[in-house]
PDB file of C-alpha atoms in Angstrom:
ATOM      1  CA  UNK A   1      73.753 100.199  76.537  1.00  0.00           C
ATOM      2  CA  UNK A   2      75.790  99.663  79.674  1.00  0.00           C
ATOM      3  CA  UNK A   3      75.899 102.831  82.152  1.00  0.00           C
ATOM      4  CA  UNK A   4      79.419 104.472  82.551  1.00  0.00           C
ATOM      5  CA  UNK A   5      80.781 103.259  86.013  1.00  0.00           C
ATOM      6  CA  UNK A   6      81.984 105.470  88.619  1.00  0.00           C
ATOM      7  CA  UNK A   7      84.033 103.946  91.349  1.00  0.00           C
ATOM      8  CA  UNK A   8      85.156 105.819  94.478  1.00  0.00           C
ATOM      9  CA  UNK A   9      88.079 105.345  96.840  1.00  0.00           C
ATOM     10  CA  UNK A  10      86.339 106.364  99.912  1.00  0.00           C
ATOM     11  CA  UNK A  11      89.655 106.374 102.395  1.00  0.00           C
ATOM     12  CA  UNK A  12      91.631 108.661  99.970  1.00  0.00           C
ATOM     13  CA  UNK A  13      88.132 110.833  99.615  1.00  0.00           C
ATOM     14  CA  UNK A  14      87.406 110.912 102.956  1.00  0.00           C
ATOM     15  CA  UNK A  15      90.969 111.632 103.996  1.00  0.00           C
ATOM     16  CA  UNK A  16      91.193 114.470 101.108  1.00  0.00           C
ATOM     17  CA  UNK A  17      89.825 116.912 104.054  1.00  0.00           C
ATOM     18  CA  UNK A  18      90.289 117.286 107.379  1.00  0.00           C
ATOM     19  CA  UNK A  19      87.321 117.967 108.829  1.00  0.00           C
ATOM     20  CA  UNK A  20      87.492 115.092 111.703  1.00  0.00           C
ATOM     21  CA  UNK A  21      87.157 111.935 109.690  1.00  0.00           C
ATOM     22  CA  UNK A  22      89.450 109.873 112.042  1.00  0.00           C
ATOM     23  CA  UNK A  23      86.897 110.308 114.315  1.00  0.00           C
ATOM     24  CA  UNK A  24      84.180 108.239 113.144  1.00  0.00           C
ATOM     25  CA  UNK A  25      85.804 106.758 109.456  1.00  0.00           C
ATOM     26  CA  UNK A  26      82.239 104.996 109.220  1.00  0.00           C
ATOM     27  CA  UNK A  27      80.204 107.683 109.465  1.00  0.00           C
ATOM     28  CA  UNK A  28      82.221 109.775 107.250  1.00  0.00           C
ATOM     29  CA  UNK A  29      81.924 107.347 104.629  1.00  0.00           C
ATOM     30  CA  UNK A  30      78.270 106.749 105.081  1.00  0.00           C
ATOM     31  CA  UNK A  31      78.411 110.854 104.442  1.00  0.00           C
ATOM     32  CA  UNK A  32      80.065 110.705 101.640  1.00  0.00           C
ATOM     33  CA  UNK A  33      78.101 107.616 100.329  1.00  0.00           C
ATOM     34  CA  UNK A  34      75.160 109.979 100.541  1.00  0.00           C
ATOM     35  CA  UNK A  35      76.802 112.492  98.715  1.00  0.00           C
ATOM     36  CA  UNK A  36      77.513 110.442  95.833  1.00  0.00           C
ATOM     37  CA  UNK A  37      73.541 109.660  95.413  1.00  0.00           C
ATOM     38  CA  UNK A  38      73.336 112.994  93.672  1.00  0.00           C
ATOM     39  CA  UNK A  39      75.730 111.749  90.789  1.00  0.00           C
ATOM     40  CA  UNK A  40      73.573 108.839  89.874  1.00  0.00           C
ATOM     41  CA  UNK A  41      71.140 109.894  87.304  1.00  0.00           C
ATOM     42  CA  UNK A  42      72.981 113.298  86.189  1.00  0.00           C
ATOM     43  CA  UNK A  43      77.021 111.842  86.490  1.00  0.00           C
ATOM     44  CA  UNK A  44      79.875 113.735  86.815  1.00  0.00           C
ATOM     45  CA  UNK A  45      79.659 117.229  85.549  1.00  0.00           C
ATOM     46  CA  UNK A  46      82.432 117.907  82.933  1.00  0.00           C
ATOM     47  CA  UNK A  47      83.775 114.251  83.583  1.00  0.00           C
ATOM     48  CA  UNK A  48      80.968 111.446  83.136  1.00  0.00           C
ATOM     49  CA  UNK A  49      77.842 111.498  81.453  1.00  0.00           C
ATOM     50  CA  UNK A  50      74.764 110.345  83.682  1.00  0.00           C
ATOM     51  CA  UNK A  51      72.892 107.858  84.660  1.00  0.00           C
ATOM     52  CA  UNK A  52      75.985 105.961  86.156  1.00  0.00           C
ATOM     53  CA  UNK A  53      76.642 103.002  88.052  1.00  0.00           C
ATOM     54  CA  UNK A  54      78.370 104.116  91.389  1.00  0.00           C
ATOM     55  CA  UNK A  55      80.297 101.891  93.368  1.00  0.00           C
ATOM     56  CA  UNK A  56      81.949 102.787  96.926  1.00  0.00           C
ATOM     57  CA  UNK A  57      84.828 100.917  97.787  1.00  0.00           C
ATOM     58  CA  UNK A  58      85.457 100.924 101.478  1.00  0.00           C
ATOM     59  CA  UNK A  59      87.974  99.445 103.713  1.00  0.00           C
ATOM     60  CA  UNK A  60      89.417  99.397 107.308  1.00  0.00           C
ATOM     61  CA  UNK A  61      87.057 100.452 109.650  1.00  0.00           C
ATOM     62  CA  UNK A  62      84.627 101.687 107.046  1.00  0.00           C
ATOM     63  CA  UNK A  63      83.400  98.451 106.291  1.00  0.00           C
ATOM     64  CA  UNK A  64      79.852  97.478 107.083  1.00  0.00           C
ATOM     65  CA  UNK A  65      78.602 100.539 105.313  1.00  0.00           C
ATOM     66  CA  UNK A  66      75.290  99.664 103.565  1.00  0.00           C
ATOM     67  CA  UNK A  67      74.753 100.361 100.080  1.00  0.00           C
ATOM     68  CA  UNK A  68      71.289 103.055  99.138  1.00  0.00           C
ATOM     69  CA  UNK A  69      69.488 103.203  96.107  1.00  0.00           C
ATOM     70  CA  UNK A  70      72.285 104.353  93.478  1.00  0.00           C
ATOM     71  CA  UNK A  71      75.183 103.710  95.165  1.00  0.00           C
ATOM     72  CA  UNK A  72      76.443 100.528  95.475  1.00  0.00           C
ATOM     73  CA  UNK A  73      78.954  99.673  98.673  1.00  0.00           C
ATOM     74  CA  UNK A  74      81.956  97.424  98.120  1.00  0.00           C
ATOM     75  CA  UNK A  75      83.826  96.227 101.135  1.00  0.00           C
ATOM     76  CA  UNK A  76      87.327  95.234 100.654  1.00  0.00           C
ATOM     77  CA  UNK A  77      88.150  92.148 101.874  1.00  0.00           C
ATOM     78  CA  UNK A  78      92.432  93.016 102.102  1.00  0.00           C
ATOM     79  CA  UNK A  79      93.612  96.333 100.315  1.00  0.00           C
ATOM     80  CA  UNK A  80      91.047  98.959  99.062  1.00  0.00           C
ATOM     81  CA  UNK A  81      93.655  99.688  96.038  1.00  0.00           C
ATOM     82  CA  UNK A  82      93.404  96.024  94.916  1.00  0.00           C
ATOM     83  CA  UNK A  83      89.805  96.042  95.152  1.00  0.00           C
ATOM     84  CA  UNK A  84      89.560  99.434  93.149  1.00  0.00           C
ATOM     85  CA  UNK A  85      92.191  97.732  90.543  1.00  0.00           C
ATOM     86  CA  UNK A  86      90.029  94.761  89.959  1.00  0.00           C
ATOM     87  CA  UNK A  87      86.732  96.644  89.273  1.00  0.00           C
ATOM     88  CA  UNK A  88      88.622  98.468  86.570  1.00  0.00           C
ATOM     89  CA  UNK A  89      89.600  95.676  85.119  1.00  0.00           C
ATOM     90  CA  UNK A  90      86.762  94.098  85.163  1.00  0.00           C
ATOM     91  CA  UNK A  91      85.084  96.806  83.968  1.00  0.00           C
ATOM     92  CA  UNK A  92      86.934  96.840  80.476  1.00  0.00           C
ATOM     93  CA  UNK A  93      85.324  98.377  77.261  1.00  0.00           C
ATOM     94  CA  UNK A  94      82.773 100.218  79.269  1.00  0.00           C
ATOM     95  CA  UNK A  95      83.449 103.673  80.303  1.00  0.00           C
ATOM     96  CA  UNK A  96      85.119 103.926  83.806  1.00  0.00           C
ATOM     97  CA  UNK A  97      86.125 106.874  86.155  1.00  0.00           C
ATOM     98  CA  UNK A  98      87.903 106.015  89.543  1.00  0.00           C
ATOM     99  CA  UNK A  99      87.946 109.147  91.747  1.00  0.00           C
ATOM    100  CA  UNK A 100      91.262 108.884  94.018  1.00  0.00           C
ATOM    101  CA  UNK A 101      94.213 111.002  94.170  1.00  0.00           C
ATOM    102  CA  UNK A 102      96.535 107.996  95.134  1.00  0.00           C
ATOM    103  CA  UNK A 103      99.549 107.727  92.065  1.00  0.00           C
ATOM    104  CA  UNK A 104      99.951 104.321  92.087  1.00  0.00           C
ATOM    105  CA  UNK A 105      96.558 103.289  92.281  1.00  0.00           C
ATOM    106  CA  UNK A 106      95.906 105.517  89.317  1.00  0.00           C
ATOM    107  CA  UNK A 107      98.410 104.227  87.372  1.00  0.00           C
ATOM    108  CA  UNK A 108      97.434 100.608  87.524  1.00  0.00           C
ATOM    109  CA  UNK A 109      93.804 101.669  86.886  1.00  0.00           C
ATOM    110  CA  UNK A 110      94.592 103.809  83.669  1.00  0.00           C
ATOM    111  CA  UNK A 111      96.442 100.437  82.400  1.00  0.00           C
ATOM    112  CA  UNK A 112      92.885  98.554  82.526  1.00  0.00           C
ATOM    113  CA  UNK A 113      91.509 101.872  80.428  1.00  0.00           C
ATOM    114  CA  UNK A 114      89.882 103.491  83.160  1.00  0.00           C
ATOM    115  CA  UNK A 115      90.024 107.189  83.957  1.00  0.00           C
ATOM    116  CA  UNK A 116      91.011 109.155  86.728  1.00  0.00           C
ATOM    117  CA  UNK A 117      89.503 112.591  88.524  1.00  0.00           C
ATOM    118  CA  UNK A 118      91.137 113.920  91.979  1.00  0.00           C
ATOM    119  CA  UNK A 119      88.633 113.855  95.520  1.00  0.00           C
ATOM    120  CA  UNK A 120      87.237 116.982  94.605  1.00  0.00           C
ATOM    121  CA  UNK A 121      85.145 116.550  91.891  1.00  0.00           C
ATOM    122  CA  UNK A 122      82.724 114.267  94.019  1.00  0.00           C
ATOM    123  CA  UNK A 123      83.502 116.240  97.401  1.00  0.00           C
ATOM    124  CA  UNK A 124      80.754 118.173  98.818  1.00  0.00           C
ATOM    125  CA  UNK A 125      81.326 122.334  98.176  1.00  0.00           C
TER     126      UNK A 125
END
């Protein structure tokens, strides 16, 4: 049985709080990949049964993040949306939840079957 996969927008979770991001968008992505370790073997409380695959999708400046042990670091090579899109899609028939609050990018995901859950249910409390 395939894991459910869990893929995170990390510029429109990182961005959800201003807490001095802009800074350093590297190292608050590298924070928030370490966050997300938590998820792996339990998933998302409420939202996605664990173990999960996790899969950071960075972009911009954020890129060169490393992936750890459970979370798995995607580096968009152009937009971070398109990226997100195509791991939906390519993620068909398998249980898929793409954290991001952006409208658009949630619609296009939801028409490859994935579903969608707002920054805050991965954020840290």
């Amino acid at each position: 049985m395939t894991s459910p996969l869990l893929i995170v927008d990390a510029a429109n979770v990182v961005g959800s709080v201003p807490d001095g991001w802009w800074r350093d968008r590297r190292a608050a992505a590298e924070r928030l990949r370490d966050h997300l370790v938590s998820y792996a073997a339990d998933g998302l409380p409420g939202l996605l049964p664990g173990p999960v695959d996790i899969v950071l999708v960075v972009e911009g400046r954020a890129r060169g993040v490393e992936p750890v042990p459970g979370v798995r670091v995607v580096a968009a090579p152009g937009s971070g949306d398109d990226t997100i899109a195509g791991l939906a899609r390519a993620a068909a028939g398998r249980p898929c939840l793409v954290v991001t609050a952006d409208r658009e990018l949630r619609r296009r995901v939801t028409a490859h079957g994935a579903d969608c859950a707002g920054p805050r249910s991965v954020r840290p409390a």
